[in-house]
């Protein structure tokens, strides 16, 4: 059976803890008939530590809050100028697993970056999307009752210095980049990039 149409919500800037609670509530309360949803938003500055996260990867968080979360992976940073896409997907209904969803997310990010002339690719050894070894997008999911939540974060035009306060995703020395760092003369409009990312995710999820 074909799943109901995907609902897209453009939520602006949302406190991380608030969005986490909303994702959990949505996943716990949804039924077999609930449409899947894609949320596009930004967060105020926050470090998030995944289920496998180790404290030694938090080098000097300072005044930036640290939130323990139930996604996979280690520590990462969210802040203004970074698009976050949360995917509330019923994997059973779509008849594919977590790895297939991750691959669709990676392909969507690569397609979005390719539209702007940025040659990016996933790395088989590490989650995320990279440009010449530097990480430009992070991925992390949780699956409960066969349904996903959490998602991906794409660095568009943001302050990257907070990444120096952590070992990003648990990798000491991992360089983090952004669209604006790679193409400083472009002048990226956040809304334009966000809409491009939504479109590419919709296309991949429809496959």
PDB file of N, CA and C in Angstrom, residues 16 20 23 48-51 69-76 78 84-88 98-99 101-103 105-106 109 126-129 135 137-143 147-154 169:
ATOM      1  N   UNK A  16      16.257  23.165  21.209  1.00  0.00           N
ATOM      2  CA  UNK A  16      16.515  21.752  20.942  1.00  0.00           C
ATOM      3  C   UNK A  16      15.679  20.837  21.824  1.00  0.00           C
ATOM      4  N   UNK A  20      13.025  17.929  20.619  1.00  0.00           N
ATOM      5  CA  UNK A  20      13.229  16.529  20.996  1.00  0.00           C
ATOM      6  C   UNK A  20      11.974  15.957  21.644  1.00  0.00           C
ATOM      7  N   UNK A  23       9.342  15.387  18.944  1.00  0.00           N
ATOM      8  CA  UNK A  23       9.620  14.204  18.125  1.00  0.00           C
ATOM      9  C   UNK A  23       9.244  12.923  18.857  1.00  0.00           C
ATOM     10  N   UNK A  48      24.853  18.285  21.320  1.00  0.00           N
ATOM     11  CA  UNK A  48      24.031  17.118  21.620  1.00  0.00           C
ATOM     12  C   UNK A  48      24.910  15.881  21.648  1.00  0.00           C
ATOM     13  N   UNK A  49      24.709  15.080  22.682  1.00  0.00           N
ATOM     14  CA  UNK A  49      25.539  13.900  22.914  1.00  0.00           C
ATOM     15  C   UNK A  49      24.691  12.654  22.703  1.00  0.00           C
ATOM     16  N   UNK A  50      25.058  11.823  21.709  1.00  0.00           N
ATOM     17  CA  UNK A  50      24.289  10.634  21.381  1.00  0.00           C
ATOM     18  C   UNK A  50      24.414   9.541  22.419  1.00  0.00           C
ATOM     19  N   UNK A  51      23.675   8.466  22.202  1.00  0.00           N
ATOM     20  CA  UNK A  51      23.620   7.377  23.176  1.00  0.00           C
ATOM     21  C   UNK A  51      24.983   6.774  23.476  1.00  0.00           C
ATOM     22  N   UNK A  69      20.935  12.888  24.310  1.00  0.00           N
ATOM     23  CA  UNK A  69      19.833  12.536  23.418  1.00  0.00           C
ATOM     24  C   UNK A  69      19.845  11.035  23.132  1.00  0.00           C
ATOM     25  N   UNK A  70      18.770  10.562  22.504  1.00  0.00           N
ATOM     26  CA  UNK A  70      18.606   9.131  22.283  1.00  0.00           C
ATOM     27  C   UNK A  70      18.856   8.718  20.841  1.00  0.00           C
ATOM     28  N   UNK A  71      19.558   9.546  20.077  1.00  0.00           N
ATOM     29  CA  UNK A  71      19.957   9.141  18.728  1.00  0.00           C
ATOM     30  C   UNK A  71      21.255   8.364  18.801  1.00  0.00           C
ATOM     31  N   UNK A  72      21.632   7.783  17.665  1.00  0.00           N
ATOM     32  CA  UNK A  72      22.934   7.147  17.582  1.00  0.00           C
ATOM     33  C   UNK A  72      24.039   8.189  17.465  1.00  0.00           C
ATOM     34  N   UNK A  73      25.267   7.735  17.629  1.00  0.00           N
ATOM     35  CA  UNK A  73      26.412   8.618  17.412  1.00  0.00           C
ATOM     36  C   UNK A  73      26.931   9.287  18.670  1.00  0.00           C
ATOM     37  N   UNK A  74      27.919  10.145  18.451  1.00  0.00           N
ATOM     38  CA  UNK A  74      28.609  10.828  19.534  1.00  0.00           C
ATOM     39  C   UNK A  74      28.114  12.276  19.629  1.00  0.00           C
ATOM     40  N   UNK A  75      29.033  13.190  19.890  1.00  0.00           N
ATOM     41  CA  UNK A  75      28.658  14.579  20.125  1.00  0.00           C
ATOM     42  C   UNK A  75      28.729  15.394  18.833  1.00  0.00           C
ATOM     43  N   UNK A  76      27.776  16.313  18.669  1.00  0.00           N
ATOM     44  CA  UNK A  76      27.833  17.256  17.566  1.00  0.00           C
ATOM     45  C   UNK A  76      27.326  18.608  18.043  1.00  0.00           C
ATOM     46  N   UNK A  78      24.853  22.061  17.068  1.00  0.00           N
ATOM     47  CA  UNK A  78      23.823  22.708  16.266  1.00  0.00           C
ATOM     48  C   UNK A  78      23.819  24.190  16.595  1.00  0.00           C
ATOM     49  N   UNK A  84      18.560  21.858  10.000  1.00  0.00           N
ATOM     50  CA  UNK A  84      18.327  20.543  10.591  1.00  0.00           C
ATOM     51  C   UNK A  84      17.035  19.993  10.006  1.00  0.00           C
ATOM     52  N   UNK A  85      17.079  18.768   9.533  1.00  0.00           N
ATOM     53  CA  UNK A  85      15.892  18.095   8.992  1.00  0.00           C
ATOM     54  C   UNK A  85      15.625  16.859   9.830  1.00  0.00           C
ATOM     55  N   UNK A  86      14.455  16.811  10.447  1.00  0.00           N
ATOM     56  CA  UNK A  86      14.046  15.649  11.230  1.00  0.00           C
ATOM     57  C   UNK A  86      13.048  14.827  10.417  1.00  0.00           C
ATOM     58  N   UNK A  87      13.274  13.522  10.376  1.00  0.00           N
ATOM     59  CA  UNK A  87      12.474  12.635   9.529  1.00  0.00           C
ATOM     60  C   UNK A  87      11.709  11.650  10.401  1.00  0.00           C
ATOM     61  N   UNK A  88      10.410  11.852  10.497  1.00  0.00           N
ATOM     62  CA  UNK A  88       9.529  10.944  11.217  1.00  0.00           C
ATOM     63  C   UNK A  88       8.906   9.991  10.190  1.00  0.00           C
ATOM     64  N   UNK A  98      16.792   0.975   8.320  1.00  0.00           N
ATOM     65  CA  UNK A  98      17.522   2.180   8.712  1.00  0.00           C
ATOM     66  C   UNK A  98      18.611   2.508   7.693  1.00  0.00           C
ATOM     67  N   UNK A  99      19.346   1.497   7.248  1.00  0.00           N
ATOM     68  CA  UNK A  99      20.441   1.755   6.304  1.00  0.00           C
ATOM     69  C   UNK A  99      19.911   2.381   5.015  1.00  0.00           C
ATOM     70  N   UNK A 101      17.229   4.233   4.733  1.00  0.00           N
ATOM     71  CA  UNK A 101      16.854   5.612   5.031  1.00  0.00           C
ATOM     72  C   UNK A 101      18.094   6.506   5.099  1.00  0.00           C
ATOM     73  N   UNK A 102      19.141   6.023   5.746  1.00  0.00           N
ATOM     74  CA  UNK A 102      20.392   6.797   5.817  1.00  0.00           C
ATOM     75  C   UNK A 102      20.918   7.071   4.409  1.00  0.00           C
ATOM     76  N   UNK A 103      20.898   6.091   3.546  1.00  0.00           N
ATOM     77  CA  UNK A 103      21.383   6.283   2.173  1.00  0.00           C
ATOM     78  C   UNK A 103      20.556   7.324   1.439  1.00  0.00           C
ATOM     79  N   UNK A 105      18.969   9.838   2.842  1.00  0.00           N
ATOM     80  CA  UNK A 105      19.347  11.132   3.417  1.00  0.00           C
ATOM     81  C   UNK A 105      20.665  11.617   2.839  1.00  0.00           C
ATOM     82  N   UNK A 106      21.646  10.718   2.769  1.00  0.00           N
ATOM     83  CA  UNK A 106      22.946  11.093   2.217  1.00  0.00           C
ATOM     84  C   UNK A 106      22.818  11.555   0.765  1.00  0.00           C
ATOM     85  N   UNK A 109      21.362  15.087   0.538  1.00  0.00           N
ATOM     86  CA  UNK A 109      22.339  16.128   0.880  1.00  0.00           C
ATOM     87  C   UNK A 109      23.332  16.314  -0.261  1.00  0.00           C
ATOM     88  N   UNK A 126      32.462   6.285   7.930  1.00  0.00           N
ATOM     89  CA  UNK A 126      31.962   7.231   8.932  1.00  0.00           C
ATOM     90  C   UNK A 126      30.621   7.782   8.475  1.00  0.00           C
ATOM     91  N   UNK A 127      29.663   7.942   9.386  1.00  0.00           N
ATOM     92  CA  UNK A 127      28.381   8.545   8.995  1.00  0.00           C
ATOM     93  C   UNK A 127      28.574   9.990   8.552  1.00  0.00           C
ATOM     94  N   UNK A 128      27.670  10.466   7.716  1.00  0.00           N
ATOM     95  CA  UNK A 128      27.698  11.863   7.313  1.00  0.00           C
ATOM     96  C   UNK A 128      28.064  12.041   5.854  1.00  0.00           C
ATOM     97  N   UNK A 129      28.174  13.325   5.485  1.00  0.00           N
ATOM     98  CA  UNK A 129      28.534  13.703   4.117  1.00  0.00           C
ATOM     99  C   UNK A 129      29.762  14.611   4.199  1.00  0.00           C
ATOM    100  N   UNK A 135      33.873  17.330   7.038  1.00  0.00           N
ATOM    101  CA  UNK A 135      32.456  17.005   7.224  1.00  0.00           C
ATOM    102  C   UNK A 135      31.590  18.253   7.061  1.00  0.00           C
ATOM    103  N   UNK A 137      27.908  17.661   6.707  1.00  0.00           N
ATOM    104  CA  UNK A 137      26.578  17.271   7.185  1.00  0.00           C
ATOM    105  C   UNK A 137      26.694  16.061   8.090  1.00  0.00           C
ATOM    106  N   UNK A 138      25.965  16.090   9.198  1.00  0.00           N
ATOM    107  CA  UNK A 138      25.954  14.963  10.129  1.00  0.00           C
ATOM    108  C   UNK A 138      24.595  14.283  10.098  1.00  0.00           C
ATOM    109  N   UNK A 139      24.587  12.985  10.418  1.00  0.00           N
ATOM    110  CA  UNK A 139      23.364  12.192  10.428  1.00  0.00           C
ATOM    111  C   UNK A 139      23.278  11.404  11.719  1.00  0.00           C
ATOM    112  N   UNK A 140      22.072  11.279  12.242  1.00  0.00           N
ATOM    113  CA  UNK A 140      21.840  10.465  13.429  1.00  0.00           C
ATOM    114  C   UNK A 140      20.365  10.155  13.562  1.00  0.00           C
ATOM    115  N   UNK A 141      20.034   8.909  13.806  1.00  0.00           N
ATOM    116  CA  UNK A 141      18.639   8.480  13.865  1.00  0.00           C
ATOM    117  C   UNK A 141      18.368   7.675  15.125  1.00  0.00           C
ATOM    118  N   UNK A 142      17.100   7.629  15.491  1.00  0.00           N
ATOM    119  CA  UNK A 142      16.591   6.686  16.477  1.00  0.00           C
ATOM    120  C   UNK A 142      15.359   6.038  15.869  1.00  0.00           C
ATOM    121  N   UNK A 143      15.200   4.742  16.076  1.00  0.00           N
ATOM    122  CA  UNK A 143      14.015   4.039  15.608  1.00  0.00           C
ATOM    123  C   UNK A 143      13.288   3.458  16.806  1.00  0.00           C
ATOM    124  N   UNK A 147       9.557   3.167  13.677  1.00  0.00           N
ATOM    125  CA  UNK A 147       9.468   4.524  13.117  1.00  0.00           C
ATOM    126  C   UNK A 147      10.693   5.336  13.521  1.00  0.00           C
ATOM    127  N   UNK A 148      11.200   6.122  12.585  1.00  0.00           N
ATOM    128  CA  UNK A 148      12.402   6.913  12.830  1.00  0.00           C
ATOM    129  C   UNK A 148      12.071   8.299  13.363  1.00  0.00           C
ATOM    130  N   UNK A 149      13.034   8.867  14.073  1.00  0.00           N
ATOM    131  CA  UNK A 149      13.053  10.298  14.340  1.00  0.00           C
ATOM    132  C   UNK A 149      14.509  10.735  14.469  1.00  0.00           C
ATOM    133  N   UNK A 150      14.753  12.004  14.753  1.00  0.00           N
ATOM    134  CA  UNK A 150      16.041  12.672  14.538  1.00  0.00           C
ATOM    135  C   UNK A 150      16.273  12.759  13.027  1.00  0.00           C
ATOM    136  N   UNK A 151      17.517  12.971  12.568  1.00  0.00           N
ATOM    137  CA  UNK A 151      17.710  13.138  11.135  1.00  0.00           C
ATOM    138  C   UNK A 151      19.091  13.628  10.760  1.00  0.00           C
ATOM    139  N   UNK A 152      19.162  14.808  10.129  1.00  0.00           N
ATOM    140  CA  UNK A 152      20.431  15.298   9.594  1.00  0.00           C
ATOM    141  C   UNK A 152      20.591  16.787   9.859  1.00  0.00           C
ATOM    142  N   UNK A 153      21.830  17.237   9.783  1.00  0.00           N
ATOM    143  CA  UNK A 153      22.151  18.653   9.937  1.00  0.00           C
ATOM    144  C   UNK A 153      23.142  19.051   8.847  1.00  0.00           C
ATOM    145  N   UNK A 154      22.811  20.091   8.088  1.00  0.00           N
ATOM    146  CA  UNK A 154      23.639  20.579   6.986  1.00  0.00           C
ATOM    147  C   UNK A 154      24.171  21.964   7.329  1.00  0.00           C
ATOM    148  N   UNK A 169      31.565  14.164  16.386  1.00  0.00           N
ATOM    149  CA  UNK A 169      31.144  12.788  16.111  1.00  0.00           C
ATOM    150  C   UNK A 169      32.137  11.765  16.671  1.00  0.00           C
TER     151      UNK A 169
END
